[in-house]
């Protein structure tokens, strides 16, 4: 009997233990203790540089999880042109979101570019990439997207939680976001799907990479999941070109190394080892990756010749099919300064229009002085600049004068709409051969009538939301505002460089075209089947892949960062499994 009860106690303990591990799955404590040293590029030896299994160009949203995963088994060199996100208050604190985007210094984590369409945009230049400068909203791709791109669903379902358990949280929903949630449901964007990362029609609250104190967690944190003994991270390492071995007799040119400049402008070279499975992986983002392929001699041969770049491989598709999801926003003034919120709630409509919102500004000593930056949608609020004079210089000057305005004038929030999978596409071409400079990018917003129809649908949905009066407690006299007045304020608040028209408030089509801005979800330039194959290997050469937002023909989910980080992890595991089979153990 005593033996039986001892066995029962033992079994109970085993069961309790199993339960504990079962329940704690996905909630493992994640710390940054394991981060590899972040070294300056100048520390790289010029004499006898080590040889690597993988060289990853771009320590961004996809590049960091990819490097961490590959380092579990192989020697990895990660080259990032920007600096460290740690210790930078504009990156770490949500209240400084607008200020960070405003910083135009040559080493700013946000590099401004203006598309030829006249829309002011930004690209990341920092370890952690877009996750260091973005609005933090986290929402997975739909299962139909996963099927369309041909990913292994089982591995996708393991890779999303790998990211989430480390850096994603649920927001403490702000009043402005709660009003949008209720307004969306009343306006018919239903059902309410609660708090979920999943992409489901209706209204939901998504995840965020800001924690409850407003502190930002980024893709750079994911490097702590790698093996620090195998992972070398160099900052301020600007890769100028990929080095190929085009020996005669070789069927295809083979990528063998990279040339990069350090923070002092000194050139270095890094090479792969001789293993035929070793690779260079470009994760430089939707602007950086096609740009680097072109600078390395892969692209339309006439364009390359125009810049005296020796042609390694003619491919007319590099830089083609670029797209940016158009965003249009409606400005609503509020009675008192609303609590700051970036994006927490989203309405996913059947028509392929996503409705989101942002409100207020941070109240830190840095942000309280109305220095919110020309990259923020809020810049033009109370604008005094006639639309035709809205050059980039004028916008900068305006941003500066805003420093002296009282903070009360910056009271309000935006409801915005994003067009999913725009049919309008454009292209990217080099303007010169300096990798630090932006290429010329054209998105051709609303050149396809379907995109314009959907924009009009989105504005009408926002009108219905405003009519639900759920904003009346927050908004200053919203019930008394006609839609024409609301549109007019929104035209005033707009900050693109597109000339405005007098009928902007009468024709919603004209309003959409004139006030289009970006939600920074641009993608494409290295499309599957045109520039890379199904496994993202660059067509026509060996030893080279591209893994980042440039391979997408459609931006995933309501907002892409979840899927881009997931893809970094996913591709890391895929590559390890390809090379090691079961021995990958992952
Ligand atoms: P990136 O993350 O940009 O990574 C590319 C990296 O490569 C960068 O770090 C860059 O410095 C480096 N690089 C480029 N060229 C070179 C070179 N030659 N040598 C060395 N390094 C190089 N998405 C969301 O899901 N939610 C949001 O709320 C959200 N808000 C956004 C707000 C803003 C202001 C921005 C800019 C983006 C936002 N996004 C959001 C979009 C999302 O952040 C991006 O789509 C995503 O981060 C892109 O990831 P990527 O890996 O393709 O590129």
Coordinates of C-alpha atoms and ligand atoms in Angstrom, one line a residue:
X1 CA 0.0 0.0 0.0
X2 CA 2.8 2.4 1.0
X3 CA 4.7 1.4 -2.2
X4 CA 1.5 2.2 -4.2
X5 CA 1.1 5.6 -2.7
X6 CA 4.8 6.4 -3.2
X7 CA 4.3 5.5 -6.9
X8 CA 1.2 7.7 -7.0
X9 CA 3.1 10.6 -5.5
X10 CA 5.9 10.0 -8.1
X11 CA 3.4 9.9 -10.9
X12 CA 1.7 13.0 -9.7
X13 CA 5.1 14.8 -9.6
X14 CA 5.9 13.7 -13.2
X15 CA 2.4 14.9 -14.3
X16 CA 2.8 18.2 -12.5
X17 CA 6.2 18.6 -14.1
X18 CA 4.8 17.9 -17.6
X19 CA 1.9 20.3 -17.0
X20 CA 4.3 23.0 -15.9
X21 CA 6.4 22.6 -19.1
X22 CA 3.2 22.3 -21.2
X23 CA 1.7 25.5 -19.8
X24 CA 4.9 27.4 -19.9
X25 CA 5.5 26.7 -23.6
X26 CA 5.8 29.9 -25.6
X27 CA 6.3 31.9 -22.4
X28 CA 9.9 31.2 -21.9
X29 CA 11.9 34.1 -20.3
X30 CA 13.8 35.9 -23.1
X31 CA 16.8 38.0 -22.1
X32 CA 19.3 40.1 -24.1
X33 CA 22.2 38.6 -22.2
X34 CA 23.1 36.5 -25.1
X35 CA 23.4 39.4 -27.6
X36 CA 26.7 39.1 -29.6
X37 CA 29.1 42.0 -29.3
X38 CA 28.0 44.8 -31.7
X39 CA 31.3 45.9 -33.3
X40 CA 32.3 48.8 -35.5
X41 CA 33.0 47.9 -39.1
X42 CA 36.6 49.3 -38.7
X43 CA 37.4 46.5 -36.3
X44 CA 37.3 44.0 -39.2
X45 CA 40.8 42.9 -40.1
X46 CA 42.0 43.9 -43.5
X47 CA 44.9 41.4 -43.5
X48 CA 43.5 37.9 -42.9
X49 CA 39.8 38.2 -42.7
X50 CA 38.0 35.0 -41.6
X51 CA 35.9 33.0 -44.0
X52 CA 32.2 32.6 -43.4
X53 CA 29.5 30.1 -44.1
X54 CA 27.0 33.0 -44.5
X55 CA 27.4 36.7 -45.1
X56 CA 24.1 38.6 -44.5
X57 CA 23.8 42.1 -45.9
X58 CA 21.4 44.1 -43.8
X59 CA 20.7 43.6 -40.1
X60 CA 17.0 44.5 -40.4
X61 CA 13.6 43.0 -39.8
X62 CA 14.4 39.8 -41.8
X63 CA 18.2 39.9 -41.5
X64 CA 18.4 39.7 -37.7
X65 CA 16.2 36.6 -37.1
X66 CA 17.9 35.0 -40.2
X67 CA 21.4 35.6 -38.9
X68 CA 20.5 34.4 -35.3
X69 CA 19.1 31.2 -36.7
X70 CA 21.9 30.3 -39.1
X71 CA 24.5 31.0 -36.4
X72 CA 23.1 28.1 -34.4
X73 CA 25.1 25.8 -36.7
X74 CA 27.3 28.0 -38.9
X75 CA 29.7 30.9 -39.0
X76 CA 27.8 34.1 -39.9
X77 CA 28.9 37.6 -40.6
X78 CA 26.1 40.2 -40.4
X79 CA 26.8 43.6 -42.0
X80 CA 24.6 46.5 -41.1
X81 CA 25.1 50.0 -42.6
X82 CA 23.5 51.7 -39.6
X83 CA 24.4 51.9 -35.9
X84 CA 23.1 50.3 -32.7
X85 CA 19.5 50.9 -31.6
X86 CA 20.4 50.4 -28.0
X87 CA 20.7 53.7 -26.0
X88 CA 18.9 55.7 -28.7
X89 CA 15.8 57.3 -27.0
X90 CA 14.2 58.2 -30.3
X91 CA 14.1 54.5 -31.1
X92 CA 13.4 53.0 -27.7
X93 CA 10.5 55.3 -26.7
X94 CA 7.1 55.4 -28.4
X95 CA 6.7 59.0 -27.4
X96 CA 9.6 59.9 -29.7
X97 CA 8.2 58.1 -32.8
X98 CA 7.7 61.4 -34.7
X99 CA 11.0 62.9 -33.7
X100 CA 12.9 59.8 -34.9
X101 CA 11.4 60.1 -38.3
X102 CA 12.2 63.8 -38.4
X103 CA 16.0 63.3 -37.9
X104 CA 17.6 64.1 -41.2
X105 CA 21.2 63.7 -40.1
X106 CA 23.4 61.6 -42.5
X107 CA 23.6 58.9 -39.8
X108 CA 19.9 59.0 -38.8
X109 CA 18.2 55.7 -38.2
X110 CA 15.5 56.9 -40.7
X111 CA 16.8 57.8 -44.2
X112 CA 14.3 60.0 -45.9
X113 CA 13.5 59.5 -49.6
X114 CA 10.9 61.2 -51.7
X115 CA 9.4 59.0 -54.5
X116 CA 9.0 60.6 -57.9
X117 CA 5.3 60.7 -57.2
X118 CA 5.9 63.4 -54.6
X119 CA 5.3 61.3 -51.5
X120 CA 7.8 61.7 -48.6
X121 CA 8.9 58.3 -47.4
X122 CA 11.5 56.7 -45.1
X123 CA 13.8 53.6 -45.0
X124 CA 15.6 52.2 -42.0
X125 CA 19.3 52.6 -41.4
X126 CA 20.0 50.9 -38.1
X127 CA 20.5 47.4 -36.6
X128 CA 16.9 46.1 -36.3
X129 CA 15.9 47.9 -39.5
X130 CA 12.2 49.0 -39.9
X131 CA 11.3 47.6 -36.4
X132 CA 13.4 50.4 -34.9
X133 CA 11.5 53.3 -36.6
X134 CA 8.0 51.8 -37.2
X135 CA 4.7 52.3 -35.5
X136 CA 5.0 48.9 -33.9
X137 CA 1.7 47.2 -34.9
X138 CA 2.1 43.5 -35.1
X139 CA -0.4 41.4 -37.2
X140 CA 0.3 38.1 -39.0
X141 CA -0.2 37.4 -42.7
X142 CA -3.5 35.6 -43.7
X143 CA -3.4 31.9 -44.2
X144 CA -4.3 32.5 -47.9
X145 CA -1.1 34.6 -48.3
X146 CA 0.9 31.8 -46.7
X147 CA -0.6 29.3 -49.2
X148 CA -0.1 31.6 -52.2
X149 CA 3.6 32.1 -51.5
X150 CA 4.0 28.4 -51.0
X151 CA 5.4 28.3 -47.5
X152 CA 5.3 25.2 -45.3
X153 CA 2.4 26.0 -43.0
X154 CA 3.7 23.9 -40.1
X155 CA 7.0 25.8 -40.1
X156 CA 5.2 29.1 -40.4
X157 CA 3.1 28.3 -37.4
X158 CA 6.2 27.6 -35.4
X159 CA 8.1 30.6 -36.7
X160 CA 5.5 33.3 -35.8
X161 CA 5.5 32.3 -32.0
X162 CA 9.3 32.2 -32.1
X163 CA 9.2 35.9 -32.7
X164 CA 6.1 36.7 -30.6
X165 CA 7.4 35.1 -27.4
X166 CA 10.4 37.3 -27.5
X167 CA 9.3 40.8 -28.5
X168 CA 5.5 41.1 -29.0
X169 CA 2.9 42.3 -26.4
X170 CA -0.8 43.1 -26.3
X171 CA -1.5 46.9 -26.1
X172 CA -3.3 48.6 -23.3
X173 CA -5.7 50.0 -25.7
X174 CA -5.9 53.9 -25.8
X175 CA -9.2 55.7 -25.8
X176 CA -8.8 56.8 -29.5
X177 CA -8.2 53.2 -30.5
X178 CA -11.2 52.0 -28.4
X179 CA -13.4 54.6 -30.2
X180 CA -12.2 53.3 -33.5
X181 CA -12.9 49.7 -32.5
X182 CA -16.5 50.5 -31.5
X183 CA -17.0 52.8 -34.5
X184 CA -15.8 50.2 -36.9
X185 CA -18.2 47.6 -35.5
X186 CA -21.1 50.0 -35.6
X187 CA -20.2 51.0 -39.2
X188 CA -20.5 47.3 -40.2
X189 CA -16.8 46.2 -40.2
X190 CA -17.7 43.2 -38.1
X191 CA -17.5 40.8 -36.3
X192 CA -15.3 41.9 -33.5
X193 CA -12.5 39.3 -33.3
X194 CA -11.0 40.4 -30.0
X195 CA -7.3 40.5 -29.4
X196 CA -5.6 38.4 -32.1
X197 CA -2.5 38.3 -34.3
X198 CA -4.5 36.5 -37.0
X199 CA -5.7 38.1 -40.2
X200 CA -9.5 37.7 -40.1
X201 CA -12.2 39.9 -41.7
X202 CA -13.9 42.2 -39.2
X203 CA -12.4 44.4 -36.5
X204 CA -9.6 43.4 -34.1
X205 CA -7.0 44.6 -31.7
X206 CA -3.5 43.4 -32.8
X207 CA -0.1 43.0 -31.1
X208 CA 2.6 45.6 -30.6
X209 CA 6.4 45.6 -30.2
X210 CA 6.0 48.4 -27.6
X211 CA 5.6 47.2 -24.0
X212 CA 3.3 48.7 -21.5
X213 CA 5.8 51.4 -20.6
X214 CA 6.1 52.4 -24.3
X215 CA 9.5 50.8 -24.6
X216 CA 10.2 49.4 -28.1
X217 CA 11.5 45.8 -28.6
X218 CA 13.1 45.3 -32.0
X219 CA 14.3 42.6 -34.4
X220 CA 17.9 43.4 -33.1
X221 CA 16.8 41.7 -29.8
X222 CA 16.3 38.5 -31.8
X223 CA 20.1 38.3 -32.3
X224 CA 20.2 37.1 -28.6
X225 CA 18.7 33.8 -29.8
X226 CA 21.8 33.0 -31.9
X227 CA 25.1 31.5 -31.0
X228 CA 27.3 34.5 -30.1
X229 CA 30.4 32.4 -30.8
X230 CA 29.3 31.9 -34.4
X231 CA 27.8 35.4 -35.1
X232 CA 29.9 38.4 -35.9
X233 CA 27.9 41.7 -36.2
X234 CA 29.5 44.7 -37.8
X235 CA 27.8 48.1 -37.5
X236 CA 28.3 51.1 -40.0
X237 CA 29.3 48.5 -42.6
X238 CA 27.9 49.7 -45.9
X239 CA 28.1 47.0 -48.5
X240 CA 29.0 48.5 -51.9
X241 CA 28.8 45.4 -54.0
X242 CA 28.8 41.6 -54.1
X243 CA 32.0 40.1 -55.4
X244 CA 31.5 37.3 -58.0
X245 CA 33.8 34.6 -59.3
X246 CA 33.1 34.5 -63.0
X247 CA 35.9 32.2 -64.0
X248 CA 35.7 30.9 -67.5
X249 CA 34.2 27.5 -67.7
X250 CA 31.8 28.2 -64.8
X251 CA 28.2 27.9 -65.8
X252 CA 27.0 30.7 -63.6
X253 CA 28.8 33.5 -61.8
X254 CA 29.2 32.6 -58.2
X255 CA 28.9 35.1 -55.3
X256 CA 32.0 34.7 -53.1
X257 CA 32.3 37.8 -51.0
X258 CA 31.3 41.4 -50.5
X259 CA 33.0 44.7 -50.5
X260 CA 32.0 47.2 -47.7
X261 CA 33.1 50.5 -46.3
X262 CA 33.5 51.1 -42.6
X263 CA 32.5 54.1 -40.6
X264 CA 35.7 55.9 -41.7
X265 CA 35.0 55.2 -45.4
X266 CA 37.8 52.6 -45.5
X267 CA 37.1 49.6 -47.8
X268 CA 37.1 46.0 -46.7
X269 CA 36.3 42.7 -48.3
X270 CA 34.8 39.7 -46.6
X271 CA 34.6 36.2 -48.2
X272 CA 32.7 33.0 -47.9
X273 CA 34.6 29.8 -47.2
X274 CA 35.1 27.2 -50.0
X275 CA 32.0 25.1 -49.1
X276 CA 29.7 25.0 -52.1
X277 CA 26.7 25.5 -49.9
X278 CA 27.9 28.7 -48.4
X279 CA 26.0 31.8 -49.4
X280 CA 25.6 35.5 -49.4
X281 CA 22.1 36.6 -48.4
X282 CA 20.9 40.1 -49.1
X283 CA 18.3 41.4 -46.6
X284 CA 18.8 45.1 -47.3
X285 CA 15.0 45.8 -47.6
X286 CA 12.8 46.7 -50.6
X287 CA 14.9 49.7 -51.6
X288 CA 18.3 48.4 -50.5
X289 CA 18.2 44.9 -52.0
X290 CA 17.4 45.8 -55.7
X291 CA 19.8 48.7 -55.3
X292 CA 22.6 46.4 -54.2
X293 CA 21.9 43.9 -57.0
X294 CA 22.1 46.7 -59.6
X295 CA 25.3 48.1 -58.1
X296 CA 26.8 44.6 -58.2
X297 CA 26.0 44.2 -61.9
X298 CA 22.7 42.3 -61.9
X299 CA 20.0 44.1 -63.7
X300 CA 18.9 45.6 -67.0
X301 CA 22.1 45.8 -69.0
X302 CA 21.5 49.2 -70.5
X303 CA 20.8 50.8 -67.1
X304 CA 24.0 49.2 -65.8
X305 CA 26.0 50.5 -68.7
X306 CA 24.7 54.0 -68.2
X307 CA 26.4 54.0 -64.9
X308 CA 29.5 52.2 -66.1
X309 CA 28.7 49.1 -64.0
X310 CA 30.2 45.9 -65.4
X311 CA 27.4 43.5 -66.3
X312 CA 27.5 40.3 -64.3
X313 CA 24.0 39.2 -65.4
X314 CA 21.4 40.9 -67.5
X315 CA 18.0 40.7 -65.8
X316 CA 15.4 43.3 -66.9
X317 CA 13.2 42.7 -63.8
X318 CA 15.5 43.9 -61.1
X319 CA 13.8 47.0 -59.5
X320 CA 10.6 46.4 -61.4
X321 CA 7.1 45.8 -59.8
X322 CA 7.8 48.1 -56.8
X323 CA 4.6 48.9 -55.0
X324 CA 3.6 51.0 -52.0
X325 CA 0.2 50.7 -50.4
X326 CA -1.5 54.1 -50.6
X327 CA -2.6 55.6 -47.4
X328 CA -5.1 58.5 -47.0
X329 CA -6.0 59.9 -43.6
X330 CA -8.8 61.9 -42.1
X331 CA -7.8 64.4 -39.4
X332 CA -10.2 64.9 -36.4
X333 CA -9.4 67.7 -33.8
X334 CA -10.0 66.7 -30.2
X335 CA -11.3 68.6 -27.2
X336 CA -8.2 67.9 -25.2
X337 CA -4.8 66.3 -26.0
X338 CA -5.6 62.6 -26.6
X339 CA -3.4 59.9 -25.2
X340 CA -0.8 59.1 -27.7
X341 CA -1.4 55.9 -29.7
X342 CA 0.2 54.6 -32.9
X343 CA -1.7 51.6 -34.3
X344 CA -3.6 49.1 -32.1
X345 CA -6.9 48.5 -33.8
X346 CA -7.6 47.5 -37.4
X347 CA -10.7 47.0 -39.4
X348 CA -10.2 44.4 -42.2
X349 CA -12.9 45.0 -44.8
X350 CA -14.0 42.5 -47.5
X351 CA -13.2 45.2 -50.1
X352 CA -9.4 45.0 -49.3
X353 CA -9.2 48.2 -47.4
X354 CA -7.8 48.3 -43.9
X355 CA -8.8 51.0 -41.5
X356 CA -6.4 52.0 -38.7
X357 CA -5.8 55.1 -36.5
X358 CA -3.2 57.1 -34.6
X359 CA -3.6 59.9 -32.0
X360 CA -1.7 62.5 -30.1
X361 CA 1.9 63.0 -29.4
X362 CA 4.3 61.9 -26.8
X363 CA 4.6 64.1 -23.7
X364 CA 8.3 63.7 -23.1
X365 CA 10.6 66.7 -22.7
X366 CA 11.8 66.0 -26.2
X367 CA 8.4 65.6 -27.9
X368 CA 6.3 68.1 -26.0
X369 CA 7.8 71.0 -28.0
X370 CA 5.8 70.0 -31.1
X371 CA 8.9 68.9 -32.9
X372 CA 7.0 66.1 -34.6
X373 CA 8.8 65.8 -37.9
X374 CA 7.9 66.2 -41.5
X375 CA 7.6 62.5 -41.9
X376 CA 4.6 62.3 -39.5
X377 CA 1.1 62.7 -41.0
X378 CA 0.5 65.4 -38.4
X379 CA 3.0 67.8 -39.8
X380 CA 0.6 69.9 -41.8
X381 CA -1.8 70.4 -39.0
X382 CA -2.7 74.1 -39.0
X383 CA -0.6 74.4 -42.1
X384 CA 0.2 77.8 -43.3
X385 CA 1.9 76.8 -46.5
X386 CA -0.1 77.1 -49.7
X387 CA -0.2 73.6 -51.3
X388 CA 1.7 74.7 -54.4
X389 CA 4.6 75.9 -52.3
X390 CA 5.0 72.6 -50.5
X391 CA 8.5 71.7 -51.6
X392 CA 10.6 69.5 -49.4
X393 CA 12.5 72.6 -48.3
X394 CA 9.3 74.4 -47.4
X395 CA 8.1 71.4 -45.4
X396 CA 11.4 71.4 -43.5
X397 CA 11.2 75.1 -42.8
X398 CA 7.6 74.6 -41.6
X399 CA 8.7 71.7 -39.3
X400 CA 11.2 74.1 -37.8
X401 CA 8.8 76.9 -37.1
X402 CA 6.5 74.4 -35.4
X403 CA 8.9 74.3 -32.6
X404 CA 7.5 77.6 -31.4
X405 CA 3.8 76.7 -31.6
X406 CA 2.0 76.0 -28.3
X407 CA 1.4 72.3 -27.8
X408 CA -2.4 72.7 -27.6
X409 CA -2.6 73.2 -31.4
X410 CA -1.4 69.7 -31.9
X411 CA -4.6 68.1 -30.5
X412 CA -6.2 65.5 -32.6
X413 CA -6.1 62.1 -34.1
X414 CA -6.2 60.5 -37.5
X415 CA -8.3 57.7 -39.0
X416 CA -6.5 56.2 -41.9
X417 CA -7.1 53.8 -44.7
X418 CA -4.7 51.5 -46.4
X419 CA -5.3 49.8 -49.8
X420 CA -4.3 46.2 -49.6
X421 CA -2.4 44.7 -52.6
X422 CA -2.4 47.8 -54.9
X423 CA -2.7 47.1 -58.6
X424 CA -0.7 50.2 -59.3
X425 CA 3.0 49.4 -59.5
X426 CA 6.2 51.2 -60.4
X427 CA 10.0 50.8 -60.5
X428 CA 13.3 51.7 -59.0
X429 CA 16.4 52.9 -60.9
X430 CA 19.8 54.0 -59.8
X431 CA 20.6 57.7 -59.8
X432 CA 24.3 57.2 -59.2
X433 CA 26.6 54.5 -58.0
X434 CA 26.9 55.6 -54.4
X435 CA 25.2 53.0 -52.2
X436 CA 24.5 55.7 -49.5
X437 CA 22.3 57.7 -51.9
X438 CA 18.7 56.8 -52.5
X439 CA 17.8 55.3 -55.9
X440 CA 14.8 57.0 -57.7
X441 CA 11.6 55.2 -56.8
X442 CA 8.3 55.5 -58.5
X443 CA 5.1 53.9 -57.2
X444 CA 2.5 55.3 -59.6
X445 CA -0.2 55.6 -56.8
X446 CA -3.7 55.3 -58.1
X447 CA -2.7 54.7 -61.7
X448 CA -5.0 51.7 -61.6
X449 CA -8.7 52.7 -61.3
X450 CA -9.4 49.8 -58.9
X451 CA -7.1 51.3 -56.3
X452 CA -8.9 54.6 -56.6
X453 CA -12.3 53.0 -56.2
X454 CA -11.1 51.2 -53.1
X455 CA -9.8 54.5 -51.6
X456 CA -13.2 56.1 -52.1
X457 CA -14.8 53.1 -50.4
X458 CA -12.4 53.6 -47.5
X459 CA -13.2 57.3 -47.1
X460 CA -16.9 56.5 -47.2
X461 CA -16.3 53.8 -44.5
X462 CA -14.5 56.4 -42.3
X463 CA -17.5 58.8 -42.8
X464 CA -19.8 56.1 -41.5
X465 CA -17.5 55.6 -38.5
X466 CA -17.6 59.3 -37.7
X467 CA -21.4 59.3 -38.0
X468 CA -21.6 56.7 -35.3
X469 CA -20.8 59.6 -32.9
X470 CA -18.6 57.4 -30.8
X471 CA -15.9 59.9 -31.3
X472 CA -18.1 62.7 -29.9
X473 CA -16.7 62.3 -26.4
X474 CA -13.2 62.8 -27.8
X475 CA -13.6 64.9 -30.8
X476 CA -14.0 68.7 -30.7
X477 CA -17.5 69.3 -32.0
X478 CA -17.4 66.4 -34.5
X479 CA -21.1 66.2 -34.7
X480 CA -21.0 69.8 -36.0
X481 CA -18.4 69.1 -38.6
X482 CA -19.7 68.4 -42.1
X483 CA -17.8 65.8 -44.1
X484 CA -16.7 68.7 -46.3
X485 CA -15.1 70.4 -43.3
X486 CA -13.4 67.2 -42.2
X487 CA -12.0 66.7 -45.7
X488 CA -10.9 70.2 -45.9
X489 CA -9.0 70.0 -42.6
X490 CA -7.4 66.7 -43.8
X491 CA -6.2 68.4 -47.0
X492 CA -4.7 71.2 -44.8
X493 CA -3.0 68.5 -42.7
X494 CA -1.6 66.7 -45.6
X495 CA 2.2 66.8 -46.2
X496 CA 2.9 65.3 -49.6
X497 CA 4.5 67.3 -52.4
X498 CA 1.6 66.8 -54.8
X499 CA -0.2 69.9 -56.0
X500 CA -3.7 70.3 -54.5
X501 CA -7.0 71.0 -56.4
X502 CA -9.9 73.2 -55.5
X503 CA -12.4 70.3 -55.8
X504 CA -10.5 68.1 -53.3
X505 CA -13.5 68.2 -50.9
X506 CA -16.1 67.6 -53.6
X507 CA -14.5 64.7 -55.4
X508 CA -13.4 61.9 -53.2
X509 CA -11.3 60.6 -56.2
X510 CA -9.4 63.9 -56.3
X511 CA -9.1 63.9 -52.5
X512 CA -7.5 60.4 -52.7
X513 CA -5.0 61.4 -55.4
X514 CA -4.0 64.7 -53.9
X515 CA -3.6 63.6 -50.3
X516 CA -2.0 60.2 -50.8
X517 CA 0.8 59.5 -48.3
X518 CA 2.6 56.3 -47.4
X519 CA 2.1 53.8 -44.6
X520 CA 5.7 52.7 -45.4
X521 CA 4.8 49.2 -46.5
X522 CA 6.6 49.5 -49.9
X523 CA 7.7 46.2 -51.2
X524 CA 8.9 44.4 -54.4
X525 CA 11.8 44.9 -56.7
X526 CA 13.1 41.3 -56.5
X527 CA 10.0 39.3 -57.4
X528 CA 9.8 35.5 -57.2
X529 CA 10.1 33.9 -60.7
X530 CA 11.6 37.1 -62.1
X531 CA 14.7 37.9 -59.9
X532 CA 14.7 35.1 -57.4
X533 CA 13.4 31.5 -57.5
X534 CA 10.9 29.9 -55.0
X535 CA 13.7 29.5 -52.5
X536 CA 14.7 33.2 -53.0
X537 CA 18.0 32.2 -54.8
X538 CA 18.9 34.9 -57.3
X539 CA 18.3 33.5 -60.8
X540 CA 21.2 33.0 -63.1
X541 CA 24.0 33.1 -60.4
X542 CA 24.9 30.8 -57.5
X543 CA 25.6 31.4 -53.9
X544 CA 23.2 34.4 -53.6
X545 CA 19.7 34.8 -52.1
X546 CA 17.5 37.7 -51.2
X547 CA 15.3 37.4 -48.0
X548 CA 13.3 40.5 -47.1
X549 CA 10.3 42.6 -48.3
X550 CA 11.7 43.0 -51.8
X551 CA 10.6 39.5 -52.8
X552 CA 6.8 40.2 -52.1
X553 CA 4.4 41.1 -54.9
X554 CA 1.9 41.9 -52.1
X555 CA 2.5 43.2 -48.6
X556 CA 1.5 40.5 -46.1
X557 CA -1.2 41.0 -43.4
X558 CA -2.6 44.4 -42.5
X559 CA 1.0 45.5 -41.7
X560 CA 4.0 43.5 -42.7
X561 CA 6.6 43.4 -39.9
X562 CA 5.2 40.2 -38.3
X563 CA 5.6 38.3 -41.5
X564 CA 9.0 39.8 -42.4
X565 CA 10.5 38.7 -39.1
X566 CA 8.8 35.4 -39.3
X567 CA 10.2 34.9 -42.8
X568 CA 13.8 35.6 -41.4
X569 CA 13.3 32.8 -38.9
X570 CA 11.5 30.5 -41.4
X571 CA 14.2 30.8 -44.1
X572 CA 17.0 30.3 -41.5
X573 CA 15.4 27.0 -40.4
X574 CA 14.7 26.0 -44.0
X575 CA 18.3 26.6 -45.0
X576 CA 19.6 24.6 -42.0
X577 CA 17.3 21.7 -42.8
X578 CA 18.4 21.8 -46.5
X579 CA 22.0 21.5 -45.4
X580 CA 21.8 19.3 -42.4
X581 CA 18.6 17.3 -42.8
X582 CA 17.5 15.8 -39.5
X583 CA 20.8 16.7 -37.9
X584 CA 19.6 20.4 -38.0
X585 CA 17.5 19.4 -34.9
X586 CA 15.4 22.5 -35.4
Ligands
LIG1 P1 14.5 46.6 -43.2 O1 14.0 46.3 -41.9 O2 14.5 48.0 -43.6 O3 16.0 46.1 -43.2 C1 17.0 46.4 -44.2 C2 18.3 46.7 -43.5 O4 19.3 46.6 -44.4 C3 18.3 48.0 -42.8 O5 18.7 47.9 -41.4 C4 19.4 48.8 -43.6 O6 20.1 49.7 -42.9 C5 20.2 47.7 -44.1 N1 20.9 48.0 -45.4 C6 20.4 48.5 -46.5 N2 21.3 48.6 -47.5 C7 22.5 48.1 -46.9 C8 23.8 48.0 -47.4 N3 24.1 48.3 -48.7 N4 24.8 47.5 -46.6 C9 24.5 47.2 -45.3 N5 23.2 47.3 -44.8 C10 22.2 47.7 -45.6 N6 5.1 47.5 -40.3 C11 4.2 46.9 -39.4 O7 4.0 45.7 -39.5 N7 3.7 47.7 -38.4 C12 3.8 49.0 -38.3 O8 3.3 49.6 -37.4 C13 4.7 49.6 -39.3 N8 4.9 51.0 -39.3 C14 5.9 51.5 -40.1 C15 6.3 52.8 -39.9 C16 7.4 53.3 -40.5 C17 7.8 54.7 -40.3 C18 8.2 52.5 -41.4 C19 9.4 53.0 -42.1 C20 7.7 51.2 -41.6 C21 6.6 50.7 -41.0 N9 6.2 49.3 -41.1 C22 5.3 48.8 -40.2 C23 6.8 48.5 -42.2 C24 7.9 47.5 -41.7 O9 8.6 48.1 -40.6 C25 8.8 47.2 -42.9 O10 8.0 46.7 -43.9 C26 9.8 46.1 -42.5 O11 10.5 46.5 -41.4 C27 10.8 45.9 -43.7 O12 11.7 44.9 -43.4 P2 12.9 44.5 -44.3 O13 13.7 43.4 -43.6 O14 12.4 44.2 -45.7 O15 13.8 45.8 -44.4

